[in-house]
Short mmCIF file of C-alpha atoms in Angstrom, two decimals:
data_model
loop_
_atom_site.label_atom_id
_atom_site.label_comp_id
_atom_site.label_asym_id
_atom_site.label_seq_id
_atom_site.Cartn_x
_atom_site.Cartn_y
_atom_site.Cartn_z
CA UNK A 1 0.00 0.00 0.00
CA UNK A 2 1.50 3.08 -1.16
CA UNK A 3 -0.93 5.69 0.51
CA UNK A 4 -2.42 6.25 3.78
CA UNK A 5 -6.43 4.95 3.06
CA UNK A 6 -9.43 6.88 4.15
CA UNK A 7 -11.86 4.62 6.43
CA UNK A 8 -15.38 5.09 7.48
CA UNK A 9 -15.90 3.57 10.77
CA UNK A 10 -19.71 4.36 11.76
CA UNK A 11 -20.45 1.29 11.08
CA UNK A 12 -18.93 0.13 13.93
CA UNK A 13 -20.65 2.35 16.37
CA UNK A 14 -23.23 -0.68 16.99
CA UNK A 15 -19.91 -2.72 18.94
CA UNK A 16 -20.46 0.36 21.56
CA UNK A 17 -24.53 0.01 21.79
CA UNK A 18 -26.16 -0.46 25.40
CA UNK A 19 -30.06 -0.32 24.09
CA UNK A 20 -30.03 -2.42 21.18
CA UNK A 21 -30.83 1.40 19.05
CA UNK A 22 -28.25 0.71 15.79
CA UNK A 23 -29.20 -2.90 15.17
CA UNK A 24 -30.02 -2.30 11.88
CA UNK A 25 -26.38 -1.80 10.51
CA UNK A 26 -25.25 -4.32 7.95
CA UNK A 27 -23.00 -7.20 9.45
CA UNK A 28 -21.28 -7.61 6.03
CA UNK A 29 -20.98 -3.90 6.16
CA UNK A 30 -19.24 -4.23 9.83
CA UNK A 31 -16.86 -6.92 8.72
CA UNK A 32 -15.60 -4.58 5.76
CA UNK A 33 -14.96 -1.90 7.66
CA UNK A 34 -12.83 -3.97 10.26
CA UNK A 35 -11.37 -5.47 7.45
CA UNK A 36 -10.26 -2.30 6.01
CA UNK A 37 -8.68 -1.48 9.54
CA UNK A 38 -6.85 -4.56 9.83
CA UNK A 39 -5.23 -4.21 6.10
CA UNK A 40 -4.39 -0.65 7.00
CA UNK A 41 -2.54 -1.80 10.58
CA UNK A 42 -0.49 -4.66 8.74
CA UNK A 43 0.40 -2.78 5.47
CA UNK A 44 1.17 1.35 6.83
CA UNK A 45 0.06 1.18 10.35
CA UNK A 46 -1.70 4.73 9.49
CA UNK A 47 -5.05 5.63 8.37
CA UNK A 48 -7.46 8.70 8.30
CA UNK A 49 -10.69 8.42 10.19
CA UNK A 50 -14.23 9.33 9.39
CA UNK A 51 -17.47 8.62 10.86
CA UNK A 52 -15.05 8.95 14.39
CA UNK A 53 -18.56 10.53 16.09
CA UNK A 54 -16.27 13.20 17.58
CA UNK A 55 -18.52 16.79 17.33
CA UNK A 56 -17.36 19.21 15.29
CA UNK A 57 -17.63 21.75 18.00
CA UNK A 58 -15.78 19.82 20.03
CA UNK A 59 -12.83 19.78 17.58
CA UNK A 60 -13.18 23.20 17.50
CA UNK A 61 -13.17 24.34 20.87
CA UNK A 62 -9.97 22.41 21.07
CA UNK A 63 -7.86 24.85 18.59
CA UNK A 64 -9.44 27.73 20.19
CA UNK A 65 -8.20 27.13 23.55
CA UNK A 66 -4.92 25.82 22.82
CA UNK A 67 -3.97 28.83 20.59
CA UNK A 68 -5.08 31.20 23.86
CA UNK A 69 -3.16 28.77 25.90
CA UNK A 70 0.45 29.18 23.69
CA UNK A 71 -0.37 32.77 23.61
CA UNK A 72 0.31 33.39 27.30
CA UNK A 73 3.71 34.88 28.61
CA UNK A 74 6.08 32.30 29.02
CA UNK A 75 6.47 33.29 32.47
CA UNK A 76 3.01 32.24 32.72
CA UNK A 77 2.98 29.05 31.07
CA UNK A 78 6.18 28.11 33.36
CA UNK A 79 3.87 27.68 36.39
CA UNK A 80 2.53 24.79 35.29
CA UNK A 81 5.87 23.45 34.08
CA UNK A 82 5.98 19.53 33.85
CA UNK A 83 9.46 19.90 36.26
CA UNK A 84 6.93 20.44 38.57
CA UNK A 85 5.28 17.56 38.36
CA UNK A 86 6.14 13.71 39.04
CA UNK A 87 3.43 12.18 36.36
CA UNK A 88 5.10 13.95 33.40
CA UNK A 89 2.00 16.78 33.29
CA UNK A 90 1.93 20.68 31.94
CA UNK A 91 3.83 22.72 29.99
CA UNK A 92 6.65 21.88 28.12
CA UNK A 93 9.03 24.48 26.56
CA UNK A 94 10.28 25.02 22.77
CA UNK A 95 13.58 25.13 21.39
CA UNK A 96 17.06 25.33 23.59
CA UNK A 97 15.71 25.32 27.04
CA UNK A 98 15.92 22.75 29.66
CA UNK A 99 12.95 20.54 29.83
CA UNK A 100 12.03 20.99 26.06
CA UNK A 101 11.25 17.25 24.67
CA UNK A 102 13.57 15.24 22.74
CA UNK A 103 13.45 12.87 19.82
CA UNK A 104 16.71 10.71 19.34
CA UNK A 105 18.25 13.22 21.75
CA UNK A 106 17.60 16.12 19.43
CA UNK A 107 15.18 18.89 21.16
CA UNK A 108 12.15 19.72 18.88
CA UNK A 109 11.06 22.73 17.73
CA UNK A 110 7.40 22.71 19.15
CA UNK A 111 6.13 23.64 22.49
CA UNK A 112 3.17 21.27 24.46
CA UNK A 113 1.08 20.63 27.47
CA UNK A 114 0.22 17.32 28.50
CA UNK A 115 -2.57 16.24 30.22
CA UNK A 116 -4.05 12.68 31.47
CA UNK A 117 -8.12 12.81 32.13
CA UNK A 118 -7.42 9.89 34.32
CA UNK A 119 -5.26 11.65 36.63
CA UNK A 120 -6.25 14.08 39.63
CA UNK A 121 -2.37 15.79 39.78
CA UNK A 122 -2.89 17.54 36.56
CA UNK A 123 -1.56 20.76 36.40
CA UNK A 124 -3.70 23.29 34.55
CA UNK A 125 -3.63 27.24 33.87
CA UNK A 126 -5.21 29.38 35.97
CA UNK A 127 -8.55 29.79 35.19
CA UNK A 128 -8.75 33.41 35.24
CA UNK A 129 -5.94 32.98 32.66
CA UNK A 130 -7.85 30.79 30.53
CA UNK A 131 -11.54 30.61 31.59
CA UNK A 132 -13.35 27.27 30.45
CA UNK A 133 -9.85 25.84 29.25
CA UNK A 134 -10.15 22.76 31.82
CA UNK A 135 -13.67 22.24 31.00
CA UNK A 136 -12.95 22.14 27.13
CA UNK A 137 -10.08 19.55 27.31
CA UNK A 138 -11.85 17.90 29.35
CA UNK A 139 -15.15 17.00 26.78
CA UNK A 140 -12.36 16.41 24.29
CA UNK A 141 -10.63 13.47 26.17
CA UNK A 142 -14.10 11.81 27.26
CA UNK A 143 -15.04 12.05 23.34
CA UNK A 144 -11.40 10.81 22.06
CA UNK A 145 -11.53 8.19 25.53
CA UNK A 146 -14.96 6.37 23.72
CA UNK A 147 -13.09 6.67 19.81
CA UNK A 148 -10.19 4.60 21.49
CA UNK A 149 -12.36 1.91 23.04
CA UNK A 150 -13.76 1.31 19.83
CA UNK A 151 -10.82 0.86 17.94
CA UNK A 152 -9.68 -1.48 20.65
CA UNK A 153 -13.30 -3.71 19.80
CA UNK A 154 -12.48 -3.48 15.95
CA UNK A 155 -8.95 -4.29 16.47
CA UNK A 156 -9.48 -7.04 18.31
CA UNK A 157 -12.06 -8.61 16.36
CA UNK A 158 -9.54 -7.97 13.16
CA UNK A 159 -6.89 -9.80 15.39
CA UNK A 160 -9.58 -12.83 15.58
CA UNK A 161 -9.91 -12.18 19.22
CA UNK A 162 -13.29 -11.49 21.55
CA UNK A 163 -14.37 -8.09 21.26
CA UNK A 164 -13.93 -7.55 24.56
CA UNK A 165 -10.00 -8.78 24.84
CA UNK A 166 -8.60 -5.19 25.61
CA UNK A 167 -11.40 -3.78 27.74
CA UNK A 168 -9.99 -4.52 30.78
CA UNK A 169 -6.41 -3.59 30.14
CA UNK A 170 -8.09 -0.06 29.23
CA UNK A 171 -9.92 0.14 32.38
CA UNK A 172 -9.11 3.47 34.75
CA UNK A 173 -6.68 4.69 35.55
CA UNK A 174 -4.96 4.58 32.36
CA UNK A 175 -1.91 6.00 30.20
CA UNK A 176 -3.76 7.84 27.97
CA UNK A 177 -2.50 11.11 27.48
CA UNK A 178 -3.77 14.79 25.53
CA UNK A 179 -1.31 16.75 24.25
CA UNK A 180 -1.68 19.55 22.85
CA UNK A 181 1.66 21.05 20.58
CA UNK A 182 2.53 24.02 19.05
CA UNK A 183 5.42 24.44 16.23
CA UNK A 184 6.19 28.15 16.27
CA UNK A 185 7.75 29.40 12.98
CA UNK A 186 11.62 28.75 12.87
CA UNK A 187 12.82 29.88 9.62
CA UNK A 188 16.87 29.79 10.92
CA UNK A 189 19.54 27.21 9.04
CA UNK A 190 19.22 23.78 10.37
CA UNK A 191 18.63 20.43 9.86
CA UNK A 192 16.01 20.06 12.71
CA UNK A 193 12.50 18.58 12.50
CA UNK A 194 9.67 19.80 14.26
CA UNK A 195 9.65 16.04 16.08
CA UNK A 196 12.28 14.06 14.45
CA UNK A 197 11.90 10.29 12.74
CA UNK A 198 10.45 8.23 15.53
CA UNK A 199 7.79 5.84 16.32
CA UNK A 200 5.16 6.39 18.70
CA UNK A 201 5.65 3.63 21.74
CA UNK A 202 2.17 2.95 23.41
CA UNK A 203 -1.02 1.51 21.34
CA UNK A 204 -2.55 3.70 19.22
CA UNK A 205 -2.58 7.61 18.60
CA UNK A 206 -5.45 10.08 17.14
CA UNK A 207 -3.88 13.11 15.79
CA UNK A 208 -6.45 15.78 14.77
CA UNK A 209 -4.27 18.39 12.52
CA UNK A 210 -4.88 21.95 11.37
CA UNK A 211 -4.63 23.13 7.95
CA UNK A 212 -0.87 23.78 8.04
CA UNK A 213 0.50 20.17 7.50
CA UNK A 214 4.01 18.51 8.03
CA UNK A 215 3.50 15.46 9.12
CA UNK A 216 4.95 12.63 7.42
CA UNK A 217 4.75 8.62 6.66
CA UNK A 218 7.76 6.25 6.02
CA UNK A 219 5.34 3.89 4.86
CA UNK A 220 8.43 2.26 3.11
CA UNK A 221 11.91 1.65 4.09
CA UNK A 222 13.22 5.48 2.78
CA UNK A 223 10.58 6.27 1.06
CA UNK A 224 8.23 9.10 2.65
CA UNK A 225 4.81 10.07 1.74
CA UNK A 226 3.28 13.56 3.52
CA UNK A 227 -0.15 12.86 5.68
CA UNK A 228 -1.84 16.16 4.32
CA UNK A 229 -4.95 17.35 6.62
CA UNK A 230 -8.18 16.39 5.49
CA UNK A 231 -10.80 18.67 7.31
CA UNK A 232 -13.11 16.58 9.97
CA UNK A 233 -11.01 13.70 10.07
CA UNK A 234 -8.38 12.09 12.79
CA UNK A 235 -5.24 10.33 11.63
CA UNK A 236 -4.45 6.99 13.57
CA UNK A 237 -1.02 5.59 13.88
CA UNK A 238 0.10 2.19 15.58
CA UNK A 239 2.45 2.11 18.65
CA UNK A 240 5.49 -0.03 19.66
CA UNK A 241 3.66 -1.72 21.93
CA UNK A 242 0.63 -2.61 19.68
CA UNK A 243 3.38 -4.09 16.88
CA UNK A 244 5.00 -6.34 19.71
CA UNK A 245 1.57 -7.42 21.47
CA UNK A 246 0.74 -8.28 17.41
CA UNK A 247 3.93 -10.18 17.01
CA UNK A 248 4.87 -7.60 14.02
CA UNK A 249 1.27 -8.25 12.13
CA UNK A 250 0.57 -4.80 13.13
CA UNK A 251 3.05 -2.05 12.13
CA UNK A 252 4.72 0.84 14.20
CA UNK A 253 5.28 3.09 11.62
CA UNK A 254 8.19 5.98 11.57
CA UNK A 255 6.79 9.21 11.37
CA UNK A 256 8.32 12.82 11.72
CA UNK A 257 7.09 16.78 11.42
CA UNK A 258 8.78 18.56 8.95
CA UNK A 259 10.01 22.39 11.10
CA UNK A 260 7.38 25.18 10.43
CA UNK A 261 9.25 27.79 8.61
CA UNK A 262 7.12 30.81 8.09
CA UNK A 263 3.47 29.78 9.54
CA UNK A 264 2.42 28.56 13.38
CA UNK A 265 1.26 25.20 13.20
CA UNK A 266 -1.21 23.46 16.02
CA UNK A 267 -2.21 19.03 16.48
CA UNK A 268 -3.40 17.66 18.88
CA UNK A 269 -2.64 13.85 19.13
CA UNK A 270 -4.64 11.68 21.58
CA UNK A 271 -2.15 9.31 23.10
CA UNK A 272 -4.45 5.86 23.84
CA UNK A 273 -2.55 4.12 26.09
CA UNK A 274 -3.49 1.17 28.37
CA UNK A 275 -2.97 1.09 32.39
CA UNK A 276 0.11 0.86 34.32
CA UNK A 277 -0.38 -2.45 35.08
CA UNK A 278 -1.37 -4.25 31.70
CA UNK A 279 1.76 -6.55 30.98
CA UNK A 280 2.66 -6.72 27.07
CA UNK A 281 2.92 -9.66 26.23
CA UNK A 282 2.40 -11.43 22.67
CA UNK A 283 -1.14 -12.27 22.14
CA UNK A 284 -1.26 -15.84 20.07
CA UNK A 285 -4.20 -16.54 18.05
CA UNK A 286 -4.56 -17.74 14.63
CA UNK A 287 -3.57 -14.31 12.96
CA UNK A 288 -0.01 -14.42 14.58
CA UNK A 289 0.78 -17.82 15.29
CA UNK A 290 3.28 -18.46 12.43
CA UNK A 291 4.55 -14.80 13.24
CA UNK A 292 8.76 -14.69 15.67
CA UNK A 293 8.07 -13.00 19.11
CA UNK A 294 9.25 -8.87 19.33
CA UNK A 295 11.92 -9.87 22.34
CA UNK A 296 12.39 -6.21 23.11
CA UNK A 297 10.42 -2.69 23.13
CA UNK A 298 12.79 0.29 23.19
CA UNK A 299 15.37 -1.65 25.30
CA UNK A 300 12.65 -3.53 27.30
CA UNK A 301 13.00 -7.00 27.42
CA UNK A 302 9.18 -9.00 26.92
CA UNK A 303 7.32 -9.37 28.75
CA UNK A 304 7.29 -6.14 30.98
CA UNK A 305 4.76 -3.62 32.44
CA UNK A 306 3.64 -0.92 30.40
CA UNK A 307 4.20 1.82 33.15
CA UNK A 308 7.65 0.79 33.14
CA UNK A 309 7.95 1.10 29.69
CA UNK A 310 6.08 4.96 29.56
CA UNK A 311 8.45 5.88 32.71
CA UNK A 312 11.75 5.03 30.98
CA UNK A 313 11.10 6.59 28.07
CA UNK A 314 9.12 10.30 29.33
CA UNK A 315 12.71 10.58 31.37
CA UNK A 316 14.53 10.42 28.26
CA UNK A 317 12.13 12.43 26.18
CA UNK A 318 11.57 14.95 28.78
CA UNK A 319 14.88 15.29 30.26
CA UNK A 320 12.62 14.82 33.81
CA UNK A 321 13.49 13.75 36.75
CA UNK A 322 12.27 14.43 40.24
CA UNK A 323 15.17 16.24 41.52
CA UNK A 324 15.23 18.60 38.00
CA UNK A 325 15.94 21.72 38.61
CA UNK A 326 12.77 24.36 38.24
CA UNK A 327 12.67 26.40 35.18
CA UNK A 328 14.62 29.88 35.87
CA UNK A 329 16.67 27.88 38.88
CA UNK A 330 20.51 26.28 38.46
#
């Protein structure tokens, strides 16, 4: 497959119904559309969604607080540095400042705030600074928390497992993490990347994109195809831990953002993640049973926890640890 594909999935809605209201969607219909998610995860391990049942408002209100939330003094934003915090949550600086995040030890040229719904230690702007930003981020998660359950049915019905396999390693608390990211215009010589060549490491991500573009797919060894927006839509990518658990059916694709050079550009990707305590493992069924065990995640040795995994790696990326020093401190 030489392009990312385009799938409906409101089909699938009906895998989520309590009252018996959507019985009246095709099955044949169903089994296409998880087919057409299970082709996508083995052959680019990226996809566009439609039909996600994500409001439009919602997606809205997103950009409109995160653009008032970058636009604070710096000094500002620094109160709710994630140095402050031992879960990895708030603001993260741009460019050439301690505490900016890394990719391949290389800082990026983006600013972000990171948030976990399932957390109570969130830190979160004031809100006379940003009135109604906690409640809008908020409604986003919830939405993007029922998208990623659903996924999780479909994929595991495409993986020729019970629909149910990963609902309990999703249960609360979880992993999942909204981030919000900024890639302020950087027009200077260089051979940065707004986030450098990398694969994501948990399950699955939903990246909803603005107009600007940048992001883009090795869906081949070398050979790099851009993921242009397409208005209304969310673009899913595959995690280390998803290609392991999968035994390699399902692909962890290398992705990177090209640096913004004369325009601000805005994503939000939806980090679906399962709880600390879910061990990945390699799931055997008859989809991967002819398939050689993944003996190692980002220097993790199978089977292991996935908070140990997440831990490891936000130290590295972050440059965090608890004794840090505070931005504006030595």
């Amino acid at each position: 497959m030489s392009s990312i594909p385009v799938i409906d999935i409101s089909p699938l809605w009906t895998l989520c119904d309590t009252d018996g209201s959507n019985t009246e969607v095709d099955q044949g219909l169903k089994d296409k559309v998880i087919q057409q998610i299970h082709q996508a995860c083995r052959d680019v391990g990226f996809f566009y969604l439609t039909g996600h049942g994500v409001e439009q408002s919602t997606m809205d209100n997103i950009f409109t607080v995160m653009k008032s939330f970058f636009a604070l003094p710096l000094a500002t934003k620094n109160t709710i540095n994630i140095h402050n915090s031992e879960s990895y949550r708030g603001y993260i600086e741009t460019i050439h400042v301690q505490g900016s995040e890394r990719t391949l030890n290389v800082v990026d040229i983006r600013e972000g705030f990171y948030f976990n719904p399932d957390m109570e230690n969130n830190q979160l702007p004031d809100e006379r600074e940003l009135p109604g930003f906690a409640d809008v981020i908020v409604a986003y998660s919830k939405q993007l928390n029922q998208l990623g359950l659903l996924m999780m049915k479909a994929l595991a019905i495409g993986l020729q497992l019970p629909e149910n396999f990963f609902d309990e390693k999703f249960s609360k608390p979880t992993f999942e993490t909204l981030a919000l990211m900024h890639y302020p215009p950087h027009p200077a010589e260089t051979d940065s990347w707004g986030v450098g060549p990398h694969t994501d490491y948990g399950m699955c991500t939903f990246l909803l994109q603005d107009d600007v573009g940048g992001l883009e797919v090795e869906i081949t060894d070398g050979k790099w195809i851009e993921a242009k927006p397409i208005p209304g839509t969310f673009v899913v990518n595959l995690g280390d831990c998803l290609q392991a658990w999968t035994k390699g059916l399902y692909r962890a694709t290398r992705h990177r953002v090209r640096r913004s050079i004369d325009t601000d550009r805005y994503s939000v990707p939806f980090f679906f993640n399962p709880k600390g305590d879910c061990l990945i493992e390699p799931i055997e069924t008859d989809a991967t049973k002819n398939l050689t065990i993944i003996t190692t995640v980002k220097g993790l040795d199978m089977p292991f926890w996935y908070a140990d995994l997440t831990r490891s790696l936000l130290q590295k990326s972050h440059d965090w640890s608890k004794d840090s020093p505070r931005p504006g401190t030595k």
